[in-house]
Structures are given as structure tokens and as C-alpha cells.
Amino acid sequence: RTICCERGAFFSRLGPDGTRKVEFFMVAEDNPDAFLEFFRDDGEDEPLGSYSLDDLLDGYWDGQALSIQLQSPTDEDPKNMEAVPGDFFEALLVLVRAADLKS
């Protein structure tokens, strides 16, 4: 596990109501159904929600803009994560690809 994903990072997510929210994201490598969890703050125990490994694998990753756009087959609106810190973005990409190869 990489240090930056183990410690987590703050970046913005487009909420279900269409507003941008800065939240704390952490990787749960051992849980493909909730691979990327997000929290209101870094001291919280319970996540507000999560994205599955499949969601991340099917997403559009923009390395130049450091953003990730996810589209679940059951959702009409894509989920956008923006201003992802570069080291977290790169480490998350590696962890997602490694987890995909294991499965």
C-alpha cells in the first residue's frame, strides 16, 4: 500500500445535489465494493459513501486535469472528482490497476 493512499487526501467531489464538496478520501484495498471511501473529515470512522473498484475501472481518468469521472450503469449523472492531489491520483491509479489484475 502506498503512503499517500494510506493517509488519504482531501479533494472535491460533485455531490448528488450538484454542489461541489471537499471531502477526505481513503483507499480500502481489501474491499472491492467500497474501494475508495469518502468522509466529511479525516477523523471520521464512518464514510459518507464509497466507490467500487468496478466504478473506478470504468471511469474516465484525466491525468492532466487530475480528475476522475465515474458513471455507474444505474446512475443518470456521472460522479466527478476534481483537484485530486497528483501523488494520490497516481498511487490510486496504480492500486486500481493492481487490484484489477488480482481479481
PDB file of C-alpha atoms in Angstrom:
ATOM      1  CA  ARG A   1       0.000   0.000   0.000  1.00  0.00           C
ATOM      2  CA  THR A   2       1.325   3.440  -0.807  1.00  0.00           C
ATOM      3  CA  ILE A   3       1.721   6.009   1.953  1.00  0.00           C
ATOM      4  CA  CYS A   4      -0.358   8.724   0.265  1.00  0.00           C
ATOM      5  CA  CYS A   5      -3.346   6.403  -0.221  1.00  0.00           C
ATOM      6  CA  GLU A   6      -2.927   5.000   3.277  1.00  0.00           C
ATOM      7  CA  ARG A   7      -3.040   8.502   4.767  1.00  0.00           C
ATOM      8  CA  GLY A   8      -5.773   9.721   2.424  1.00  0.00           C
ATOM      9  CA  ALA A   9      -6.278  13.089   0.763  1.00  0.00           C
ATOM     10  CA  PHE A  10      -8.745  15.947   0.559  1.00  0.00           C
ATOM     11  CA  PHE A  11     -10.236  16.828  -2.821  1.00  0.00           C
ATOM     12  CA  SER A  12     -13.555  17.886  -4.285  1.00  0.00           C
ATOM     13  CA  ARG A  13     -16.464  15.728  -5.322  1.00  0.00           C
ATOM     14  CA  LEU A  14     -19.647  16.711  -7.102  1.00  0.00           C
ATOM     15  CA  GLY A  15     -22.433  15.845  -4.656  1.00  0.00           C
ATOM     16  CA  PRO A  16     -25.826  14.375  -5.574  1.00  0.00           C
ATOM     17  CA  ASP A  17     -27.386  17.843  -5.247  1.00  0.00           C
ATOM     18  CA  GLY A  18     -24.951  19.261  -7.822  1.00  0.00           C
ATOM     19  CA  THR A  19     -22.748  21.148  -5.361  1.00  0.00           C
ATOM     20  CA  ARG A  20     -19.013  20.671  -5.039  1.00  0.00           C
ATOM     21  CA  LYS A  21     -17.870  19.372  -1.681  1.00  0.00           C
ATOM     22  CA  VAL A  22     -14.323  18.979  -0.396  1.00  0.00           C
ATOM     23  CA  GLU A  23     -14.125  15.619   1.330  1.00  0.00           C
ATOM     24  CA  PHE A  24     -11.499  13.238   2.631  1.00  0.00           C
ATOM     25  CA  PHE A  25     -10.804  10.126   0.525  1.00  0.00           C
ATOM     26  CA  MET A  26      -9.081   6.880   1.541  1.00  0.00           C
ATOM     27  CA  VAL A  27      -8.470   3.591  -0.252  1.00  0.00           C
ATOM     28  CA  ALA A  28      -9.788   0.331   1.217  1.00  0.00           C
ATOM     29  CA  GLU A  29      -7.784  -2.145  -0.864  1.00  0.00           C
ATOM     30  CA  ASP A  30      -9.368  -5.168   0.794  1.00  0.00           C
ATOM     31  CA  ASN A  31     -12.921  -4.156  -0.168  1.00  0.00           C
ATOM     32  CA  PRO A  32     -13.664  -4.081  -3.920  1.00  0.00           C
ATOM     33  CA  ASP A  33     -17.258  -2.975  -3.245  1.00  0.00           C
ATOM     34  CA  ALA A  34     -16.072   0.124  -1.351  1.00  0.00           C
ATOM     35  CA  PHE A  35     -12.564   0.581  -2.780  1.00  0.00           C
ATOM     36  CA  LEU A  36     -12.456   4.378  -2.479  1.00  0.00           C
ATOM     37  CA  GLU A  37     -14.263   5.709   0.590  1.00  0.00           C
ATOM     38  CA  PHE A  38     -15.036   9.356   1.272  1.00  0.00           C
ATOM     39  CA  PHE A  39     -15.543  11.084   4.597  1.00  0.00           C
ATOM     40  CA  ARG A  40     -16.591  14.525   5.766  1.00  0.00           C
ATOM     41  CA  ASP A  41     -13.232  14.865   7.555  1.00  0.00           C
ATOM     42  CA  ASP A  42     -10.095  12.796   8.154  1.00  0.00           C
ATOM     43  CA  GLY A  43     -11.019  11.998  11.775  1.00  0.00           C
ATOM     44  CA  GLU A  44     -14.285  10.225  10.969  1.00  0.00           C
ATOM     45  CA  ASP A  45     -14.841   6.485  11.374  1.00  0.00           C
ATOM     46  CA  GLU A  46     -17.899   6.079   9.159  1.00  0.00           C
ATOM     47  CA  PRO A  47     -17.649   7.022   5.473  1.00  0.00           C
ATOM     48  CA  LEU A  48     -20.297   9.160   3.799  1.00  0.00           C
ATOM     49  CA  GLY A  49     -20.070   6.808   0.830  1.00  0.00           C
ATOM     50  CA  SER A  50     -17.732   4.936  -1.432  1.00  0.00           C
ATOM     51  CA  TYR A  51     -16.913   3.973  -4.994  1.00  0.00           C
ATOM     52  CA  SER A  52     -16.362   0.373  -6.008  1.00  0.00           C
ATOM     53  CA  LEU A  53     -13.345  -0.971  -7.814  1.00  0.00           C
ATOM     54  CA  ASP A  54     -15.557  -1.576 -10.862  1.00  0.00           C
ATOM     55  CA  ASP A  55     -16.729   2.069 -10.797  1.00  0.00           C
ATOM     56  CA  LEU A  56     -13.102   3.204 -10.791  1.00  0.00           C
ATOM     57  CA  LEU A  57     -12.085   0.770 -13.536  1.00  0.00           C
ATOM     58  CA  ASP A  58     -14.898   2.015 -15.770  1.00  0.00           C
ATOM     59  CA  GLY A  59     -14.204   5.678 -15.027  1.00  0.00           C
ATOM     60  CA  TYR A  60     -12.530   8.303 -17.160  1.00  0.00           C
ATOM     61  CA  TRP A  61      -9.184   9.308 -15.635  1.00  0.00           C
ATOM     62  CA  ASP A  62      -7.761  12.648 -16.763  1.00  0.00           C
ATOM     63  CA  GLY A  63      -4.123  12.830 -15.678  1.00  0.00           C
ATOM     64  CA  GLN A  64      -3.668  16.333 -16.999  1.00  0.00           C
ATOM     65  CA  ALA A  65      -6.624  17.802 -15.095  1.00  0.00           C
ATOM     66  CA  LEU A  66      -6.160  15.369 -12.171  1.00  0.00           C
ATOM     67  CA  SER A  67      -9.823  14.429 -12.245  1.00  0.00           C
ATOM     68  CA  ILE A  68     -11.812  11.207 -12.315  1.00  0.00           C
ATOM     69  CA  GLN A  69     -15.285  10.906 -13.799  1.00  0.00           C
ATOM     70  CA  LEU A  70     -17.341   7.862 -12.835  1.00  0.00           C
ATOM     71  CA  GLN A  71     -20.561   6.662 -14.401  1.00  0.00           C
ATOM     72  CA  SER A  72     -22.480   3.839 -12.800  1.00  0.00           C
ATOM     73  CA  PRO A  73     -24.887   1.961 -15.081  1.00  0.00           C
ATOM     74  CA  THR A  74     -27.726   2.733 -12.640  1.00  0.00           C
ATOM     75  CA  ASP A  75     -26.955   6.463 -12.381  1.00  0.00           C
ATOM     76  CA  GLU A  76     -28.082   9.119 -14.806  1.00  0.00           C
ATOM     77  CA  ASP A  77     -25.491  11.652 -13.678  1.00  0.00           C
ATOM     78  CA  PRO A  78     -21.757  10.975 -13.601  1.00  0.00           C
ATOM     79  CA  LYS A  79     -19.798  11.451 -10.407  1.00  0.00           C
ATOM     80  CA  ASN A  80     -16.850  13.797 -10.714  1.00  0.00           C
ATOM     81  CA  MET A  81     -13.807  14.072  -8.507  1.00  0.00           C
ATOM     82  CA  GLU A  82     -11.609  17.079  -9.200  1.00  0.00           C
ATOM     83  CA  ALA A  83      -8.375  18.636  -7.988  1.00  0.00           C
ATOM     84  CA  VAL A  84      -7.113  15.240  -6.867  1.00  0.00           C
ATOM     85  CA  PRO A  85      -3.583  15.684  -5.471  1.00  0.00           C
ATOM     86  CA  GLY A  86      -1.084  14.382  -8.047  1.00  0.00           C
ATOM     87  CA  ASP A  87       0.588  11.830  -5.794  1.00  0.00           C
ATOM     88  CA  PHE A  88      -2.782  10.456  -4.657  1.00  0.00           C
ATOM     89  CA  PHE A  89      -4.070  10.316  -8.256  1.00  0.00           C
ATOM     90  CA  GLU A  90      -1.032   8.366  -9.469  1.00  0.00           C
ATOM     91  CA  ALA A  91      -0.995   5.992  -6.488  1.00  0.00           C
ATOM     92  CA  LEU A  92      -4.742   5.369  -6.771  1.00  0.00           C
ATOM     93  CA  LEU A  93      -4.353   4.550 -10.461  1.00  0.00           C
ATOM     94  CA  VAL A  94      -1.636   2.001  -9.649  1.00  0.00           C
ATOM     95  CA  LEU A  95      -3.684   0.441  -6.840  1.00  0.00           C
ATOM     96  CA  VAL A  96      -6.797   0.196  -9.032  1.00  0.00           C
ATOM     97  CA  ARG A  97      -4.864  -1.495 -11.842  1.00  0.00           C
ATOM     98  CA  ALA A  98      -3.092  -3.864  -9.403  1.00  0.00           C
ATOM     99  CA  ALA A  99      -6.393  -4.824  -7.769  1.00  0.00           C
ATOM    100  CA  ASP A 100      -7.893  -5.451 -11.202  1.00  0.00           C
ATOM    101  CA  LEU A 101      -5.032  -7.808 -12.094  1.00  0.00           C
ATOM    102  CA  LYS A 102      -5.534  -9.740  -8.838  1.00  0.00           C
ATOM    103  CA  SER A 103      -9.232 -10.308  -9.489  1.00  0.00           C
TER     104      SER A 103
END
